[in-house]
Amino acid sequence: MGETIIMKKTRNVLAMLLSFVLLLSALCVPAFAAEKKTVSLLNYNVAGLPDFKRLIGKGDKDVPKNQRNIGKILNSRSYDIVAVQEDFGYHSKLVGELSAYGNRTQHTGSIPGGDGMNIYSKFPVYNESRVTWNKAYGVFDNGADEMTPKGILYCVIDLGDGVLVDFYDIHADAYGDKGSKEARRDNFKQLAELINSRGTDRPVIVTGDFNVYFNMKDDDGLKEYMLDACSFKEAWVELHNNGDYYDFSAFRKSGEAWGNWDSAEKFFYRDGGGVSLVPLKSEYEFLYAEDGTNLSDHASLSAVFEVVKTENFKESDISLSVTARNERDSFIKRVFLILTDLFKAFAHLGELKNVL
């Protein structure tokens, strides 16, 4: 009996000592408090191609005016990062309204020669590079993708507090014919290989005009390369379809997918370097002028991410530099592309009657 009482007292003393040690540890070593911030983004194909039909009196688009209106809308909404496609010959009209964005990628010019992809950011932009697709299909028809050096625009965006993000803006091959679909599949394969070659030291965001939907019978390898090969998630699908990339039956009765649900625009994301990306919002929206005119044939796609530095955060050791425009190299490249396009154009003059 006496031994039992002694044992109980001993256990109580040990329990009190253990509690004291745990309390002291908690006071001496504070728990990690995750650092968070929110970042808002927009992706938009601004339809900055000239209206060639106007040359023969059939066009009805005022593209320069549309670009100015788009710039005004984007500037007033003050997204943190804007990625665009088809930003071609009326670039000055667009950026003339974007006073809120002091960090911009180098414009590659109009067509022929320009790729139409640009990024406008309130955060510093580094290490800009562009890669043209290995495959494209169509000269005058089927999207005319061979006439524009579409591909991948890459940069590193500094979100502050040591957080760097690998950011990609892409424009995939257009149209649904066999040649275009084969080219688009190769586009996604090339993109996945490039992303994975850069490792996992930083979080990644990929946006752009993918010219294909998840819910299509054949998505041209979109899920295979972006979800499986790169382990991405997509913001709209995660928030609106419970992360289901295969069943969109809940939306089919609501009407056309284009610009409404599971459209051509995407925001893929992946954690990295101890930084977690959490989508808070993602919405498709057509942008209109005051007279009700649709400013582009595409809808915009917005997204808001919570950026969280976790206890595993490690600052990236990547070397950062601002990409300066080399006028000589740009001129030589542009002349080469123009001559190449002229050669292709003469070889496919017969297709013009199907376009005009």
Coordinates of C-alpha atoms in Angstrom, one line a residue:
M1 CA 0.0 0.0 0.0
G2 CA 2.8 2.4 0.9
E3 CA 4.7 1.5 -2.2
T4 CA 1.6 2.3 -4.3
I5 CA 1.3 5.8 -2.8
I6 CA 5.0 6.5 -3.4
M7 CA 4.7 5.3 -7.0
K8 CA 1.7 7.6 -7.6
K9 CA 3.5 10.6 -6.1
T10 CA 6.6 9.8 -8.2
R11 CA 4.5 9.7 -11.4
N12 CA 2.8 13.0 -10.5
V13 CA 6.2 14.7 -9.9
L14 CA 7.5 13.4 -13.2
A15 CA 4.4 14.6 -15.0
M16 CA 4.8 18.0 -13.5
L17 CA 8.4 18.1 -14.5
L18 CA 7.6 17.1 -18.0
S19 CA 4.9 19.7 -18.3
F20 CA 7.4 22.3 -17.0
V21 CA 10.0 21.3 -19.6
L22 CA 7.5 21.4 -22.4
L23 CA 6.3 24.9 -21.3
L24 CA 9.8 26.1 -21.1
S25 CA 10.6 24.8 -24.5
A26 CA 7.6 26.5 -26.0
L27 CA 8.7 29.8 -24.4
C28 CA 12.3 29.5 -25.5
V29 CA 11.6 28.3 -29.1
P30 CA 8.6 30.2 -30.6
A31 CA 6.4 28.2 -33.0
F32 CA 6.9 29.0 -36.7
A33 CA 4.4 31.6 -37.9
A34 CA 3.8 31.3 -41.7
E35 CA 4.2 34.5 -43.7
K36 CA 1.4 35.2 -46.1
K37 CA 0.5 37.6 -48.8
T38 CA -2.1 37.7 -51.6
V39 CA -1.3 38.3 -55.3
S40 CA -3.9 39.1 -58.0
L41 CA -3.3 38.1 -61.6
L42 CA -5.1 38.4 -65.0
N43 CA -4.6 36.5 -68.2
Y44 CA -6.0 38.0 -71.4
N45 CA -5.7 37.4 -75.1
V46 CA -6.1 41.0 -76.1
A47 CA -6.8 40.3 -79.8
G48 CA -4.3 42.8 -81.0
L49 CA -4.1 41.5 -84.6
P50 CA -4.8 44.0 -87.3
D51 CA -8.2 43.6 -88.9
F52 CA -7.0 42.6 -92.4
K53 CA -10.6 42.4 -93.7
R54 CA -10.7 46.2 -93.3
L55 CA -8.3 46.4 -96.2
I56 CA -11.0 45.1 -98.5
G57 CA -13.8 46.9 -96.8
K58 CA -15.2 43.9 -94.9
G59 CA -13.7 44.6 -91.4
D60 CA -15.6 46.1 -88.5
K61 CA -13.0 46.0 -85.7
D62 CA -11.4 49.2 -84.4
V63 CA -8.4 47.4 -82.9
P64 CA -6.4 50.4 -81.8
K65 CA -9.4 51.8 -79.9
N66 CA -10.0 48.3 -78.4
Q67 CA -6.4 48.2 -77.1
R68 CA -6.7 51.6 -75.5
N69 CA -9.9 50.5 -73.8
I70 CA -8.4 47.3 -72.6
G71 CA -5.4 49.2 -71.1
K72 CA -7.8 51.5 -69.3
I73 CA -9.8 48.7 -67.8
L74 CA -6.7 46.7 -66.7
N75 CA -5.1 49.8 -65.2
S76 CA -8.2 50.7 -63.2
R77 CA -8.6 47.2 -61.8
S78 CA -5.0 47.2 -60.6
Y79 CA -4.1 43.5 -60.8
D80 CA -0.6 42.8 -59.5
I81 CA 0.5 40.8 -62.6
V82 CA -1.1 40.8 -66.1
A83 CA -0.1 38.3 -68.8
V84 CA -1.3 38.9 -72.4
Q85 CA -1.3 37.3 -75.8
E86 CA -1.7 38.8 -79.3
D87 CA -0.2 42.1 -78.1
F88 CA 1.1 43.0 -81.5
G89 CA 1.2 46.2 -83.6
Y90 CA -1.0 48.3 -81.3
H91 CA 1.2 47.7 -78.3
S92 CA 1.8 51.4 -77.7
K93 CA -2.0 51.9 -77.5
L94 CA -2.3 49.3 -74.8
V95 CA 0.7 50.2 -72.6
G96 CA 0.0 53.9 -73.0
E97 CA -2.9 53.3 -70.5
L98 CA -1.0 50.9 -68.2
S99 CA 0.6 53.5 -65.9
A100 CA 0.3 51.3 -62.8
Y101 CA 2.8 48.7 -64.3
G102 CA 6.4 49.8 -64.0
N103 CA 7.8 46.3 -64.8
R104 CA 7.3 45.0 -68.3
T105 CA 8.8 42.4 -70.6
Q106 CA 10.4 43.5 -73.8
H107 CA 7.9 43.8 -76.7
T108 CA 8.9 41.8 -79.7
G109 CA 7.0 43.8 -82.2
S110 CA 4.0 43.4 -84.6
I111 CA 3.5 40.7 -87.1
P112 CA 5.4 39.3 -88.9
G113 CA 8.1 38.8 -86.3
G114 CA 6.5 39.4 -83.0
D115 CA 5.2 36.7 -80.7
G116 CA 2.4 38.7 -79.1
M117 CA 3.2 37.7 -75.5
N118 CA 4.0 40.2 -72.7
I119 CA 3.9 40.4 -68.9
Y120 CA 3.0 43.6 -67.0
S121 CA 3.8 43.5 -63.3
K122 CA 3.9 45.7 -60.2
F123 CA 6.7 43.4 -58.9
P124 CA 10.2 43.3 -60.3
V125 CA 10.7 41.0 -63.4
Y126 CA 14.0 39.2 -64.0
N127 CA 15.6 36.7 -66.4
E128 CA 13.2 37.1 -69.2
S129 CA 13.6 34.6 -72.0
R130 CA 11.5 33.4 -75.0
V131 CA 11.3 30.1 -76.7
T132 CA 9.5 29.4 -80.0
W133 CA 7.5 26.2 -80.3
N134 CA 9.3 23.3 -82.1
K135 CA 6.1 22.7 -84.1
A136 CA 3.4 24.9 -85.5
Y137 CA 0.8 24.4 -88.2
G138 CA -1.0 26.7 -90.6
V139 CA 0.1 29.5 -92.8
F140 CA -3.0 31.4 -93.9
D141 CA -5.6 29.0 -92.6
N142 CA -5.8 26.8 -89.5
G143 CA -4.8 29.6 -87.2
A144 CA -1.8 30.8 -89.3
D145 CA 0.4 29.7 -86.5
E146 CA 3.5 29.3 -88.8
M147 CA 3.4 33.0 -89.4
T148 CA 4.0 34.0 -85.8
P149 CA 6.8 32.8 -83.5
K150 CA 4.4 31.8 -80.8
G151 CA 5.8 29.9 -77.8
I152 CA 6.9 30.4 -74.2
L153 CA 7.6 33.6 -72.4
Y154 CA 9.5 32.9 -69.1
C155 CA 10.6 35.2 -66.3
V156 CA 11.3 35.2 -62.6
I157 CA 9.0 37.6 -60.6
D158 CA 10.2 38.8 -57.2
L159 CA 7.1 38.9 -54.9
G160 CA 9.2 40.3 -52.0
D161 CA 10.4 38.9 -48.7
G162 CA 12.7 36.5 -50.6
V163 CA 9.9 34.8 -52.6
L164 CA 10.7 34.3 -56.2
V165 CA 8.2 32.7 -58.7
D166 CA 8.9 31.1 -62.0
F167 CA 6.3 32.7 -64.3
Y168 CA 5.3 31.4 -67.7
D169 CA 3.0 33.0 -70.4
I170 CA 2.3 30.8 -73.4
H171 CA 0.3 30.8 -76.6
A172 CA -0.4 27.3 -78.0
D173 CA -1.1 26.4 -81.6
A174 CA -4.7 27.2 -82.6
Y175 CA -7.5 25.3 -84.3
G176 CA -8.8 21.8 -84.2
D177 CA -7.6 20.2 -87.4
K178 CA -5.2 17.2 -87.3
G179 CA -2.0 19.2 -88.0
S180 CA -2.9 21.8 -85.3
K181 CA -3.7 19.2 -82.7
E182 CA -0.4 17.4 -83.3
A183 CA 1.5 20.7 -83.0
R184 CA -0.4 21.6 -79.8
R185 CA 0.4 18.3 -78.2
D186 CA 4.1 18.8 -79.0
N187 CA 3.8 22.4 -77.6
F188 CA 2.7 21.0 -74.2
K189 CA 5.4 18.4 -74.2
Q190 CA 8.0 21.1 -74.9
L191 CA 6.6 23.3 -72.1
A192 CA 6.6 20.4 -69.6
E193 CA 10.2 19.5 -70.4
L194 CA 11.3 23.1 -70.0
I195 CA 9.5 23.6 -66.7
N196 CA 10.9 20.4 -65.2
S197 CA 14.4 21.2 -66.3
R198 CA 14.4 24.2 -64.0
G199 CA 13.8 22.0 -60.9
T200 CA 11.5 22.7 -57.9
D201 CA 13.5 25.4 -56.0
R202 CA 10.7 27.9 -56.6
P203 CA 6.9 28.0 -56.9
V204 CA 5.6 28.0 -60.5
I205 CA 2.7 29.7 -62.2
V206 CA 1.8 29.0 -65.9
T207 CA -0.8 30.9 -67.7
G208 CA -1.7 31.8 -71.3
D209 CA -3.9 30.8 -74.1
F210 CA -3.8 27.0 -74.3
N211 CA -6.4 26.7 -77.2
V212 CA -7.9 23.6 -75.7
Y213 CA -10.1 22.6 -72.8
F214 CA -9.9 19.9 -70.1
N215 CA -13.4 18.6 -70.9
M216 CA -12.8 18.0 -74.6
K217 CA -12.7 14.4 -75.7
D218 CA -9.1 14.8 -76.8
D219 CA -7.3 17.6 -74.8
D220 CA -4.1 17.2 -76.9
G221 CA -2.1 16.1 -73.9
L222 CA -3.0 19.0 -71.6
K223 CA -3.6 16.7 -68.6
E224 CA -0.8 14.3 -69.5
Y225 CA 1.9 17.0 -69.6
M226 CA 0.6 19.7 -67.2
L227 CA -1.0 17.5 -64.4
D228 CA 0.9 14.2 -64.7
A229 CA 4.3 15.3 -65.9
C230 CA 4.5 18.6 -64.0
S231 CA 2.3 17.9 -61.0
F232 CA 0.3 21.1 -61.5
K233 CA -3.1 22.1 -60.3
E234 CA -5.3 24.6 -62.1
A235 CA -7.0 27.4 -60.1
W236 CA -10.4 27.5 -61.7
V237 CA -10.9 23.8 -61.6
E238 CA -9.8 23.5 -58.0
L239 CA -12.1 26.2 -56.9
H240 CA -15.2 25.6 -59.1
N241 CA -15.1 21.9 -59.9
N242 CA -13.6 20.5 -56.6
G243 CA -10.3 19.6 -58.3
D244 CA -12.0 17.2 -60.8
Y245 CA -10.3 17.5 -64.2
Y246 CA -12.4 14.8 -65.9
D247 CA -16.1 15.4 -65.0
F248 CA -17.6 18.7 -66.0
S249 CA -21.2 17.5 -66.2
A250 CA -22.3 20.1 -63.6
F251 CA -21.5 22.9 -66.0
R252 CA -22.7 21.5 -69.4
K253 CA -26.3 22.6 -69.0
S254 CA -25.1 26.2 -68.2
G255 CA -24.0 26.7 -71.9
E256 CA -20.9 27.0 -73.9
A257 CA -17.6 26.5 -72.1
W258 CA -15.8 29.2 -74.1
G259 CA -15.2 32.1 -71.8
N260 CA -17.5 30.8 -69.1
W261 CA -16.1 27.5 -67.7
D262 CA -13.1 25.4 -68.6
S263 CA -12.1 27.8 -71.3
A264 CA -8.8 28.2 -73.3
E265 CA -7.2 30.3 -70.6
K266 CA -5.7 28.6 -67.5
F267 CA -3.8 29.4 -64.3
F268 CA -1.6 26.4 -63.5
Y269 CA 0.3 26.5 -60.2
R270 CA 2.8 24.4 -58.2
D271 CA 4.5 24.8 -54.8
G272 CA 8.3 25.0 -54.5
G273 CA 11.1 26.1 -52.3
G274 CA 9.0 26.0 -49.2
V275 CA 6.4 28.4 -50.7
S276 CA 2.8 27.3 -51.0
L277 CA 0.4 28.8 -53.5
V278 CA -3.3 28.6 -52.5
P279 CA -5.9 29.8 -55.0
L280 CA -8.6 32.0 -53.4
K281 CA -10.5 33.2 -56.5
S282 CA -10.6 32.5 -60.2
E283 CA -13.2 33.9 -62.7
Y284 CA -13.7 34.2 -66.4
E285 CA -15.0 37.5 -67.7
F286 CA -15.6 39.1 -71.1
L287 CA -14.5 42.7 -71.2
Y288 CA -16.7 45.2 -73.0
A289 CA -16.4 48.8 -74.2
E290 CA -18.9 51.4 -73.0
D291 CA -21.0 50.8 -76.2
G292 CA -21.2 47.1 -75.4
T293 CA -18.6 46.0 -77.9
N294 CA -16.6 42.9 -76.9
L295 CA -13.0 44.1 -76.8
S296 CA -11.6 40.7 -77.6
D297 CA -12.8 37.4 -79.0
H298 CA -11.6 35.8 -75.7
A299 CA -12.6 36.2 -72.1
S300 CA -10.2 37.3 -69.5
L301 CA -9.3 35.0 -66.6
S302 CA -8.4 36.4 -63.2
A303 CA -7.0 34.7 -60.2
V304 CA -6.0 35.5 -56.6
F305 CA -3.4 33.4 -54.9
E306 CA -2.4 33.3 -51.2
V307 CA 1.4 33.0 -51.2
V308 CA 2.6 31.3 -48.0
K309 CA 6.1 30.9 -46.8
T310 CA 6.2 27.6 -44.8
E311 CA 8.7 26.4 -42.2
N312 CA 10.5 24.7 -45.1
F313 CA 11.1 27.9 -46.9
K314 CA 14.6 28.3 -48.4
E315 CA 15.6 31.4 -50.4
S316 CA 16.5 30.6 -54.1
D317 CA 20.1 31.1 -55.1
I318 CA 19.2 31.8 -58.7
S319 CA 21.2 34.7 -60.3
L320 CA 18.8 37.5 -61.2
S321 CA 19.3 40.0 -64.0
V322 CA 17.1 42.5 -65.9
T323 CA 16.9 41.6 -69.6
A324 CA 18.0 44.5 -71.7
R325 CA 16.8 44.8 -75.3
N326 CA 19.5 44.2 -77.9
E327 CA 18.4 46.3 -80.8
R328 CA 20.9 44.7 -83.2
D329 CA 19.9 41.2 -82.4
S330 CA 16.2 42.0 -82.4
F331 CA 16.5 43.6 -85.9
I332 CA 18.4 40.6 -87.3
K333 CA 15.9 38.2 -85.9
R334 CA 13.0 40.2 -87.1
V335 CA 14.3 40.5 -90.7
F336 CA 15.0 36.7 -90.7
L337 CA 11.4 36.0 -89.5
I338 CA 9.9 38.4 -92.1
L339 CA 11.9 36.8 -94.9
T340 CA 10.8 33.3 -93.7
D341 CA 7.2 34.3 -93.5
L342 CA 7.3 35.8 -97.0
F343 CA 8.7 32.6 -98.4
K344 CA 5.9 30.6 -96.7
A345 CA 3.3 33.1 -97.9
F346 CA 4.3 32.7 -101.5
A347 CA 4.2 29.0 -101.2
H348 CA 0.6 29.0 -99.8
L349 CA -1.0 31.8 -101.8
G350 CA -3.8 29.5 -102.7
E351 CA -5.1 29.5 -99.1
L352 CA -5.8 33.2 -99.1
K353 CA -9.2 32.7 -100.9
N354 CA -10.4 30.7 -97.9
V355 CA -9.4 33.4 -95.4
L356 CA -10.6 36.6 -97.1

